[in-house]
C-alpha positions as a printed Julia matrix, in Angstrom:
146×3 Matrix{Float64}:
  46.34  -38.02  -21.94
  44.44  -35.19  -23.66
  41.27  -36.25  -21.84
  42.86  -35.8   -18.42
  44.2   -32.38  -19.35
  40.73  -31.27  -20.49
  39.13  -32.65  -17.34
  41.64  -30.83  -15.15
  40.9   -27.62  -17.05
  37.17  -28.07  -16.31
  37.68  -28.66  -12.56
  37.27  -24.95  -11.79
  33.77  -25.04  -13.32
  32.29  -27.13  -10.5
  28.99  -25.35   -9.76
  27.34  -24.24   -6.53
  23.69  -25.09   -7.18
  21.97  -28.37   -8.03
  20.64  -27.04  -11.33
  24.1   -25.88  -12.37
  25.51  -29.23  -11.25
  23.14  -30.98  -13.67
  24.32  -28.77  -16.53
  27.92  -29.32  -15.53
  27.51  -33.08  -15.43
  25.84  -33.03  -18.86
  28.67  -30.98  -20.35
  31.22  -33.21  -18.62
  29.59  -36.33  -20.05
  29.5   -34.81  -23.52
  33.17  -33.91  -23.25
  34.08  -37.45  -22.2
  31.99  -38.79  -25.07
  33.72  -36.46  -27.5
  37.13  -37.66  -26.43
  36.05  -41.3   -26.46
  34.59  -41.03  -29.95
  37.28  -38.65  -31.12
  40.36  -40.84  -31.1
  41.61  -40.19  -34.6
  38.69  -38.14  -35.91
  40.52  -36.62  -38.84
  40.3   -39.91  -40.74
  36.54  -40.42  -40.18
  34.08  -37.62  -41.17
  31.28  -39.22  -39.09
  33.42  -38.99  -35.97
  34.28  -35.39  -36.79
  30.58  -34.53  -37.22
  29.74  -36.28  -33.94
  32.44  -34.39  -32.08
  31.33  -31.09  -33.63
  27.76  -31.88  -32.58
  28.91  -32.63  -29.03
  30.81  -29.36  -28.84
  27.84  -27.47  -30.29
  25.6   -29.05  -27.64
  28.13  -28.04  -24.99
  28.18  -24.46  -26.29
  24.36  -24.36  -26.31
  24.25  -25.72  -22.79
  26.85  -23.19  -21.64
  24.86  -20.38  -23.29
  21.69  -21.56  -21.57
  23.41  -21.68  -18.18
  24.84  -18.2   -18.74
  21.43  -16.81  -19.78
  19.75  -18.41  -16.75
  22.44  -16.98  -14.49
  21.96  -13.51  -15.94
  18.17  -13.78  -15.57
  18.58  -14.96  -11.99
  20.93  -12.05  -11.28
  18.41   -9.56  -12.71
  15.64  -11.08  -10.59
  17.83  -10.98   -7.5
  18.78   -7.35   -8.2
  15.1    -6.37   -8.56
  14.26   -8.15   -5.32
  17.21   -6.57   -3.53
  16.16   -3.1    -4.73
  12.58   -3.77   -3.66
  13.77   -4.84   -0.22
  16.03   -1.81    0.15
  13.31    0.63   -0.97
  10.66   -1.01    1.18
  12.97   -1.02    4.2
  13.67    2.7     3.79
   9.94    3.49    3.39
   8.94    1.38    6.38
  11.73    2.79    8.54
  10.65    6.34    7.69
   6.99    5.47    8.4
   7.91    3.89   11.74
   9.96    6.94   12.74
   7.18    9.32   11.68
   4.48    7.38   13.5
   6.63    6.92   16.61
   7.02   10.71   16.77
   3.28   11.13   16.15
   2.5     8.6    18.89
   4.67   10.49   21.38
   2.95   13.76   20.46
  -0.53   12.22   20.82
   0.36   10.7    24.19
   1.57   14.09   25.39
  -1.72   15.66   24.21
  -3.74   12.95   25.98
  -1.81   13.54   29.2
  -2.37   17.3    28.91
  -6.08   16.91   28.17
  -6.5    14.4    30.97
  -4.9    16.84   33.4
  -7.05   19.71   32.08
 -10.17   17.53   32.33
  -9.35   16.66   35.96
  -8.86   20.34   36.82
 -12.08   21.3    35.02
 -14.08   18.6    36.87
 -12.74   19.91   40.18
 -13.61   23.47   39.16
 -17.14   22.38   38.15
 -17.56   20.6    41.48
 -16.37   23.7    43.36
 -18.75   25.91   41.34
 -21.7    23.56   41.93
 -20.94   23.66   45.66
 -20.78   27.46   45.51
 -24.07   27.59   43.53
 -25.73   25.34   46.11
 -24.45   27.58   48.93
 -25.68   30.7    47.14
 -29.13   29.15   46.54
 -29.32   28.27   50.21
 -28.28   31.8    51.07
 -30.94   33.21   48.69
 -33.61   30.98   50.22
 -32.55   31.99   53.74
 -32.56   35.66   52.78
 -35.98   35.33   51.13
 -37.37   33.68   54.27
 -35.88   36.33   56.48
 -37.61   39.03   54.45
 -40.93   37.29   54.68
 -40.62   37.21   58.4
 -39.77   40.84   58.57
């Protein structure tokens, strides 16, 4: 009857991961072994030593699982912090470069418009220069004739 009470008390320990399940099953087996060997342990020192060894192994296993869980939590926390920090940095960089991109596009549009106007002005001036050269040549010819 004591065995069933102990097993019921351990039911809440059922783990989530496969690795924890292995540890749980090992502890569960050791507990069953302890109760099977235990019987009337007070009368047999070998049985008492075996049970104490089983419980010590269970404590060691529980300590190992706890230490692994704490290490995993620390690793997860570091990774979570890295992700949060990186996300903030990347978001800020994206925002900054999006603003910079908009500014550069506006400058390109402005310079393209200015370039178009300047090309038209150059074309108009070249036409005017050509007309003035023609006029100079005509005037020079007219003077020669006179």
